[in-house]
């Protein structure tokens, strides 16, 4: 019996394969899409988590202005819960590439042999080559913007950025041969640390052996803690635990540093005292006459004889005695040279003392810096980006699941309706309802289980990888892991089963409550009804006969009409969103680099060569191609407000009234031109949103030890990166120092030779280089292009959705109306007329669906733009007009494909069907 | 020349390995304005003959001549035009479109033909005065069959083909439908061909063609056909 039932079901599947497939495909699509997108966030986070744990990423990093010494390490080790601890060195240096100085951060690397795995933190992940083994070797990172010379085998020559210092004071050698390419887990994105040299931010890191650093203190110390690696590193739990631990370690560390500071201070005070005393003594000697000297000599001699020869007192007394002897000798022989020499010695030692005193006074208070993983903007934004995908996962799949439910419901209903006679016969034969139902339940069960299994296996593999790949331009992480997620599988499958099986149950129940005789009679088709439109003769009478039929039919099968409208609307909305998003992204570059930035290029000034605004001005007069220029200071800072932080570029133009020719500062709210005032700053709109700032609030700008609070005067329109514009007055008021101009914005005369100008500027050695806005815009666009993948995912899903829904519905529509179609064929309708009879309905529901899709698309686009946006840029909120016709055309195309396939199905319908008894 | 003539018509269906001869050299003639009945048991090949005659299926051999034209030589498209303009079809199960009113069902046929009658007039002629704007679900079986006949007649066809027109109806209703068909034939001079397994109605026809095993077994001509009311079965 059981095998017979199964066989019957399998035969049923074989004979109605199209129907089976439509349930299978829609369930696979729905489940695969849902599980795949939903799994992306945990997959991204878990992969990062595993990566951090494998490479012992530090939880906390400590620095101080007095460095890190062994006694600090000793006291830190004693903190409860410290798991790994590793001190390290770093040094910011210049590297000359294509005539421009780029900033590298040399970071120490400990060869593994000298420390336990637990204490080997921030392990480098080797991509190519090998890790440094001996002095003078390094590994580099590879980024899109990395110089061409960052290749294995090349040798980097490093330059000390501080002209008053020598590189050999910090590093053993200045030449490093690249032996490998590696990444540090501490830098998962493309943001590097801030620095006090050059333009203010490191361009790239290089890693060299610890032994290559020359220093009597470490620059930083990395810590990990027990139990933290078991917490999701992006979770609140981890965050809270880390901030607790940060407080604790900060206290210990600052006590330790403070102690060292006090002892250093004491030491230097003591040495100043001694020096002063010696100088005073010396002065007394020089001022004394010969008799006094002789008397002193004698008394010192007796004093000396009482002292043991190795005490320190003996030495100082002896020195004094020597000096007296020398002085007496010189006076007796009247040796002017010796005498003046001795006078000089006194003055120089006095100077030395003054120097030491000044140094002591200038000795800054000890300051410690505690940073954790969240202080890296990339770390935080990785968290946000994965959450963003999760947001998208909340809308789209829900939509797919609704459609899947509708498709299953109509398909199963149709199937059971078709088999009424069979069901009735079974019932008449005495089969119980459950037994009859079993066949349909197995049918739906198989389609659903297979669909969800195939869909989820593929979805879990494809979506996280595709989406992660799109984000890969922004992050430097190993390929995402896509483990099979049983919980998702079970959840999705159970949901899908509930949907399909309840569709079967509901339909079967409606059939089985009747008597067998009733079941065997054909189901009374929904009776013809007058529609509302007929009550409006004005419109109704104008419709052609066939249009009237179409209207009636559409309204007769309301459920199906609704479903095709929903399916088509979804498709159109997805396509609109896809193209709209593409335009919103690609227009950023256009808006930023054409509408907001008006200058042609920006030249970076070598501030060691050109130290004042006047010098820069003077140097520019040599270049005829420049029509206008404006000096500015451009520096990276951390902007903080409401305990949120972002990296900003603080831009201070020399003459704020001239800025309108170089940068268009327009109010983000009303488009009015903004003027800079000396009271505060103008910030860009995305920054204001991210930091939750409005006009009148303040933000804190900080870099290293500098920090200043600035009032926000206005919010300007801007699309890429974050800027804070200030006048020189406002800058010096806020930071308590004058601004140093390091960039010149340039406008060029028409027909200027850009390459030649760039070469001339670099050759003058006064400029580090020039970047033209066109090139910047282009490379910006390139970097955004990978987001196209997401758009293609959207469009392909939209197509799949539209095709499945439309095919399914049209198929049902045809099979259910075979008789009607056969009849009109007998009545002499030509093939084209027969198709038109059916297609007219499809066309109307497609058109209505498209119209609804337009509306839905506007909202969907808005939602996706807001959720998918990355922190650094502001997508164009407006939806481009051509997304509408394009999405309509594509939707119609999908519908045409479906109808084309159906055309053959319609042609195959035999007229003999019209003679058959009603089933 | 006869109005309808079948000459040695063959039709073979392939059922896997087996060839089934549905028409095995069928020949008969029907004159214009005749009421002809084709009778035979189930599987005798009645429907195949009807399908070929109605242009719904093609023959594998022989000629089918309707009003001087050999329809076996028609192209697919010409065959549709033949169905649309020359043949009126009455189905066993009426095949009305549920979503259309009686009038609209008739219009469905007339709006594609050239020489048509007014839908309402035809409906009145078949006795459906007052039910013109009803939907099929609101009509009885007999009334639905009348709509079906009206739909066929409104096209002004050369030939009215009826496939078991009383098959789904009760005795009395069946009789009134046959009466309507007979009256249509007599009053309008319409050539009517009725297919049935019920040989009892044979006396009402001008010509009775009996099929057996896909062959014509007997052709009887009734010179004095009786009115349907007098027949009992």
mmCIF file with all atom_site columns, N, CA, C and O in Angstrom, chain A residues 29 44 193 198 224 229 268 275 306 324 391 403 496-497 510 512 517 574 602 631 685 709 751 765 810 839 885 901 917:
data_model
loop_
_atom_site.group_PDB
_atom_site.id
_atom_site.type_symbol
_atom_site.label_atom_id
_atom_site.label_alt_id
_atom_site.label_comp_id
_atom_site.label_asym_id
_atom_site.label_entity_id
_atom_site.label_seq_id
_atom_site.pdbx_PDB_ins_code
_atom_site.Cartn_x
_atom_site.Cartn_y
_atom_site.Cartn_z
_atom_site.occupancy
_atom_site.B_iso_or_equiv
_atom_site.pdbx_formal_charge
_atom_site.auth_seq_id
_atom_site.auth_comp_id
_atom_site.auth_asym_id
_atom_site.auth_atom_id
_atom_site.pdbx_PDB_model_num
ATOM 1   N N  . UNK A 1 29  ? 13.939  29.412 -4.817  1.00 0.00 ? 29  UNK A N  1
ATOM 2   C CA . UNK A 1 29  ? 14.265  30.833 -4.909  1.00 0.00 ? 29  UNK A CA 1
ATOM 3   C C  . UNK A 1 29  ? 14.031  31.535 -3.579  1.00 0.00 ? 29  UNK A C  1
ATOM 4   O O  . UNK A 1 29  ? 14.898  32.246 -3.071  1.00 0.00 ? 29  UNK A O  1
ATOM 5   N N  . UNK A 1 44  ? 29.966  36.810 7.404   1.00 0.00 ? 44  UNK A N  1
ATOM 6   C CA . UNK A 1 44  ? 30.999  37.849 7.356   1.00 0.00 ? 44  UNK A CA 1
ATOM 7   C C  . UNK A 1 44  ? 31.625  38.036 8.734   1.00 0.00 ? 44  UNK A C  1
ATOM 8   O O  . UNK A 1 44  ? 32.828  38.113 8.893   1.00 0.00 ? 44  UNK A O  1
ATOM 9   N N  . UNK A 1 193 ? 46.888  54.403 10.192  1.00 0.00 ? 193 UNK A N  1
ATOM 10  C CA . UNK A 1 193 ? 46.915  55.287 11.358  1.00 0.00 ? 193 UNK A CA 1
ATOM 11  C C  . UNK A 1 193 ? 47.127  56.746 10.968  1.00 0.00 ? 193 UNK A C  1
ATOM 12  O O  . UNK A 1 193 ? 47.585  57.058 9.884   1.00 0.00 ? 193 UNK A O  1
ATOM 13  N N  . UNK A 1 198 ? 53.848  64.835 7.397   1.00 0.00 ? 198 UNK A N  1
ATOM 14  C CA . UNK A 1 198 ? 53.238  64.961 6.070   1.00 0.00 ? 198 UNK A CA 1
ATOM 15  C C  . UNK A 1 198 ? 51.782  65.358 6.123   1.00 0.00 ? 198 UNK A C  1
ATOM 16  O O  . UNK A 1 198 ? 51.387  66.246 6.865   1.00 0.00 ? 198 UNK A O  1
ATOM 17  N N  . UNK A 1 224 ? 46.094  40.864 24.819  1.00 0.00 ? 224 UNK A N  1
ATOM 18  C CA . UNK A 1 224 ? 44.836  40.128 24.656  1.00 0.00 ? 224 UNK A CA 1
ATOM 19  C C  . UNK A 1 224 ? 44.424  39.647 26.039  1.00 0.00 ? 224 UNK A C  1
ATOM 20  O O  . UNK A 1 224 ? 45.256  39.579 26.951  1.00 0.00 ? 224 UNK A O  1
ATOM 21  N N  . UNK A 1 229 ? 38.310  35.908 23.204  1.00 0.00 ? 229 UNK A N  1
ATOM 22  C CA . UNK A 1 229 ? 38.250  35.313 21.862  1.00 0.00 ? 229 UNK A CA 1
ATOM 23  C C  . UNK A 1 229 ? 37.019  34.437 21.699  1.00 0.00 ? 229 UNK A C  1
ATOM 24  O O  . UNK A 1 229 ? 36.669  34.052 20.599  1.00 0.00 ? 229 UNK A O  1
ATOM 25  N N  . UNK A 1 268 ? 66.551  64.130 36.909  1.00 0.00 ? 268 UNK A N  1
ATOM 26  C CA . UNK A 1 268 ? 67.127  65.284 36.230  1.00 0.00 ? 268 UNK A CA 1
ATOM 27  C C  . UNK A 1 268 ? 67.217  66.468 37.182  1.00 0.00 ? 268 UNK A C  1
ATOM 28  O O  . UNK A 1 268 ? 68.149  67.255 37.103  1.00 0.00 ? 268 UNK A O  1
ATOM 29  N N  . UNK A 1 275 ? 75.074  69.616 39.363  1.00 0.00 ? 275 UNK A N  1
ATOM 30  C CA . UNK A 1 275 ? 75.783  70.466 38.409  1.00 0.00 ? 275 UNK A CA 1
ATOM 31  C C  . UNK A 1 275 ? 75.884  71.887 38.939  1.00 0.00 ? 275 UNK A C  1
ATOM 32  O O  . UNK A 1 275 ? 76.928  72.534 38.884  1.00 0.00 ? 275 UNK A O  1
ATOM 33  N N  . UNK A 1 306 ? 91.982  61.205 54.941  1.00 0.00 ? 306 UNK A N  1
ATOM 34  C CA . UNK A 1 306 ? 91.106  60.436 55.817  1.00 0.00 ? 306 UNK A CA 1
ATOM 35  C C  . UNK A 1 306 ? 90.143  59.541 55.010  1.00 0.00 ? 306 UNK A C  1
ATOM 36  O O  . UNK A 1 306 ? 89.536  58.623 55.541  1.00 0.00 ? 306 UNK A O  1
ATOM 37  N N  . UNK A 1 324 ? 92.307  73.402 42.100  1.00 0.00 ? 324 UNK A N  1
ATOM 38  C CA . UNK A 1 324 ? 93.007  74.427 42.877  1.00 0.00 ? 324 UNK A CA 1
ATOM 39  C C  . UNK A 1 324 ? 94.468  74.483 42.471  1.00 0.00 ? 324 UNK A C  1
ATOM 40  O O  . UNK A 1 324 ? 95.022  75.553 42.188  1.00 0.00 ? 324 UNK A O  1
ATOM 41  N N  . UNK A 1 391 ? 20.008  44.187 7.019   1.00 0.00 ? 391 UNK A N  1
ATOM 42  C CA . UNK A 1 391 ? 18.811  45.018 6.849   1.00 0.00 ? 391 UNK A CA 1
ATOM 43  C C  . UNK A 1 391 ? 18.120  44.697 5.544   1.00 0.00 ? 391 UNK A C  1
ATOM 44  O O  . UNK A 1 391 ? 16.903  44.587 5.480   1.00 0.00 ? 391 UNK A O  1
ATOM 45  N N  . UNK A 1 403 ? 5.453   35.739 -2.179  1.00 0.00 ? 403 UNK A N  1
ATOM 46  C CA . UNK A 1 403 ? 5.174   35.282 -3.537  1.00 0.00 ? 403 UNK A CA 1
ATOM 47  C C  . UNK A 1 403 ? 5.188   33.756 -3.595  1.00 0.00 ? 403 UNK A C  1
ATOM 48  O O  . UNK A 1 403 ? 4.320   33.130 -4.218  1.00 0.00 ? 403 UNK A O  1
ATOM 49  N N  . UNK A 1 496 ? 8.532   26.865 4.863   1.00 0.00 ? 496 UNK A N  1
ATOM 50  C CA . UNK A 1 496 ? 8.057   26.541 3.522   1.00 0.00 ? 496 UNK A CA 1
ATOM 51  C C  . UNK A 1 496 ? 7.042   25.401 3.595   1.00 0.00 ? 496 UNK A C  1
ATOM 52  O O  . UNK A 1 496 ? 6.011   25.425 2.911   1.00 0.00 ? 496 UNK A O  1
ATOM 53  N N  . UNK A 1 497 ? 7.331   24.406 4.449   1.00 0.00 ? 497 UNK A N  1
ATOM 54  C CA . UNK A 1 497 ? 6.408   23.273 4.578   1.00 0.00 ? 497 UNK A CA 1
ATOM 55  C C  . UNK A 1 497 ? 5.066   23.726 5.130   1.00 0.00 ? 497 UNK A C  1
ATOM 56  O O  . UNK A 1 497 ? 4.017   23.288 4.668   1.00 0.00 ? 497 UNK A O  1
ATOM 57  N N  . UNK A 1 510 ? -11.654 21.609 1.798   1.00 0.00 ? 510 UNK A N  1
ATOM 58  C CA . UNK A 1 510 ? -12.813 22.166 1.114   1.00 0.00 ? 510 UNK A CA 1
ATOM 59  C C  . UNK A 1 510 ? -13.432 21.162 0.166   1.00 0.00 ? 510 UNK A C  1
ATOM 60  O O  . UNK A 1 510 ? -14.622 21.219 -0.109  1.00 0.00 ? 510 UNK A O  1
ATOM 61  N N  . UNK A 1 512 ? -12.962 17.628 0.520   1.00 0.00 ? 512 UNK A N  1
ATOM 62  C CA . UNK A 1 512 ? -13.333 16.377 1.184   1.00 0.00 ? 512 UNK A CA 1
ATOM 63  C C  . UNK A 1 512 ? -14.555 16.470 2.091   1.00 0.00 ? 512 UNK A C  1
ATOM 64  O O  . UNK A 1 512 ? -15.132 15.454 2.441   1.00 0.00 ? 512 UNK A O  1
ATOM 65  N N  . UNK A 1 517 ? -20.248 11.904 -4.393  1.00 0.00 ? 517 UNK A N  1
ATOM 66  C CA . UNK A 1 517 ? -20.950 12.208 -5.635  1.00 0.00 ? 517 UNK A CA 1
ATOM 67  C C  . UNK A 1 517 ? -20.745 13.669 -6.021  1.00 0.00 ? 517 UNK A C  1
ATOM 68  O O  . UNK A 1 517 ? -20.557 14.013 -7.186  1.00 0.00 ? 517 UNK A O  1
ATOM 69  N N  . UNK A 1 574 ? 12.232  45.707 -8.093  1.00 0.00 ? 574 UNK A N  1
ATOM 70  C CA . UNK A 1 574 ? 13.615  45.240 -7.929  1.00 0.00 ? 574 UNK A CA 1
ATOM 71  C C  . UNK A 1 574 ? 14.508  45.813 -9.021  1.00 0.00 ? 574 UNK A C  1
ATOM 72  O O  . UNK A 1 574 ? 15.628  46.242 -8.763  1.00 0.00 ? 574 UNK A O  1
ATOM 73  N N  . UNK A 1 602 ? 45.071  69.511 -7.217  1.00 0.00 ? 602 UNK A N  1
ATOM 74  C CA . UNK A 1 602 ? 45.594  69.969 -5.932  1.00 0.00 ? 602 UNK A CA 1
ATOM 75  C C  . UNK A 1 602 ? 47.058  69.545 -5.841  1.00 0.00 ? 602 UNK A C  1
ATOM 76  O O  . UNK A 1 602 ? 47.373  68.369 -6.067  1.00 0.00 ? 602 UNK A O  1
ATOM 77  N N  . UNK A 1 631 ? 45.712  78.635 -1.526  1.00 0.00 ? 631 UNK A N  1
ATOM 78  C CA . UNK A 1 631 ? 46.450  77.835 -0.551  1.00 0.00 ? 631 UNK A CA 1
ATOM 79  C C  . UNK A 1 631 ? 45.477  77.293 0.480   1.00 0.00 ? 631 UNK A C  1
ATOM 80  O O  . UNK A 1 631 ? 44.527  77.971 0.858   1.00 0.00 ? 631 UNK A O  1
ATOM 81  N N  . UNK A 1 685 ? 27.406  67.050 4.883   1.00 0.00 ? 685 UNK A N  1
ATOM 82  C CA . UNK A 1 685 ? 26.132  66.535 5.394   1.00 0.00 ? 685 UNK A CA 1
ATOM 83  C C  . UNK A 1 685 ? 26.171  65.092 5.899   1.00 0.00 ? 685 UNK A C  1
ATOM 84  O O  . UNK A 1 685 ? 25.556  64.771 6.890   1.00 0.00 ? 685 UNK A O  1
ATOM 85  N N  . UNK A 1 709 ? 37.698  71.755 20.164  1.00 0.00 ? 709 UNK A N  1
ATOM 86  C CA . UNK A 1 709 ? 36.244  71.698 20.020  1.00 0.00 ? 709 UNK A CA 1
ATOM 87  C C  . UNK A 1 709 ? 35.839  72.791 19.031  1.00 0.00 ? 709 UNK A C  1
ATOM 88  O O  . UNK A 1 709 ? 36.286  73.924 19.136  1.00 0.00 ? 709 UNK A O  1
ATOM 89  N N  . UNK A 1 751 ? 43.682  74.281 -22.241 1.00 0.00 ? 751 UNK A N  1
ATOM 90  C CA . UNK A 1 751 ? 44.769  73.772 -23.070 1.00 0.00 ? 751 UNK A CA 1
ATOM 91  C C  . UNK A 1 751 ? 46.077  73.560 -22.327 1.00 0.00 ? 751 UNK A C  1
ATOM 92  O O  . UNK A 1 751 ? 47.114  73.324 -22.949 1.00 0.00 ? 751 UNK A O  1
ATOM 93  N N  . UNK A 1 765 ? 61.112  70.308 -6.715  1.00 0.00 ? 765 UNK A N  1
ATOM 94  C CA . UNK A 1 765 ? 61.401  69.795 -5.365  1.00 0.00 ? 765 UNK A CA 1
ATOM 95  C C  . UNK A 1 765 ? 60.659  70.550 -4.274  1.00 0.00 ? 765 UNK A C  1
ATOM 96  O O  . UNK A 1 765 ? 60.810  70.285 -3.105  1.00 0.00 ? 765 UNK A O  1
ATOM 97  N N  . UNK A 1 810 ? 0.202   32.015 -15.752 1.00 0.00 ? 810 UNK A N  1
ATOM 98  C CA . UNK A 1 810 ? -0.310  31.867 -17.102 1.00 0.00 ? 810 UNK A CA 1
ATOM 99  C C  . UNK A 1 810 ? -0.577  30.398 -17.383 1.00 0.00 ? 810 UNK A C  1
ATOM 100 O O  . UNK A 1 810 ? -1.540  30.035 -18.047 1.00 0.00 ? 810 UNK A O  1
ATOM 101 N N  . UNK A 1 839 ? -3.656  36.552 -23.738 1.00 0.00 ? 839 UNK A N  1
ATOM 102 C CA . UNK A 1 839 ? -2.585  37.505 -23.421 1.00 0.00 ? 839 UNK A CA 1
ATOM 103 C C  . UNK A 1 839 ? -3.095  38.856 -22.966 1.00 0.00 ? 839 UNK A C  1
ATOM 104 O O  . UNK A 1 839 ? -2.432  39.557 -22.221 1.00 0.00 ? 839 UNK A O  1
ATOM 105 N N  . UNK A 1 885 ? 11.384  53.805 -17.196 1.00 0.00 ? 885 UNK A N  1
ATOM 106 C CA . UNK A 1 885 ? 11.146  53.134 -18.482 1.00 0.00 ? 885 UNK A CA 1
ATOM 107 C C  . UNK A 1 885 ? 11.978  51.862 -18.637 1.00 0.00 ? 885 UNK A C  1
ATOM 108 O O  . UNK A 1 885 ? 11.488  50.856 -19.152 1.00 0.00 ? 885 UNK A O  1
ATOM 109 N N  . UNK A 1 901 ? 6.800   31.413 -24.651 1.00 0.00 ? 901 UNK A N  1
ATOM 110 C CA . UNK A 1 901 ? 6.804   29.984 -24.346 1.00 0.00 ? 901 UNK A CA 1
ATOM 111 C C  . UNK A 1 901 ? 5.369   29.450 -24.340 1.00 0.00 ? 901 UNK A C  1
ATOM 112 O O  . UNK A 1 901 ? 5.088   28.369 -24.840 1.00 0.00 ? 901 UNK A O  1
ATOM 113 N N  . UNK A 1 917 ? -16.003 15.495 -21.873 1.00 0.00 ? 917 UNK A N  1
ATOM 114 C CA . UNK A 1 917 ? -16.917 15.851 -20.803 1.00 0.00 ? 917 UNK A CA 1
ATOM 115 C C  . UNK A 1 917 ? -16.203 16.757 -19.819 1.00 0.00 ? 917 UNK A C  1
ATOM 116 O O  . UNK A 1 917 ? -14.985 16.761 -19.745 1.00 0.00 ? 917 UNK A O  1
#
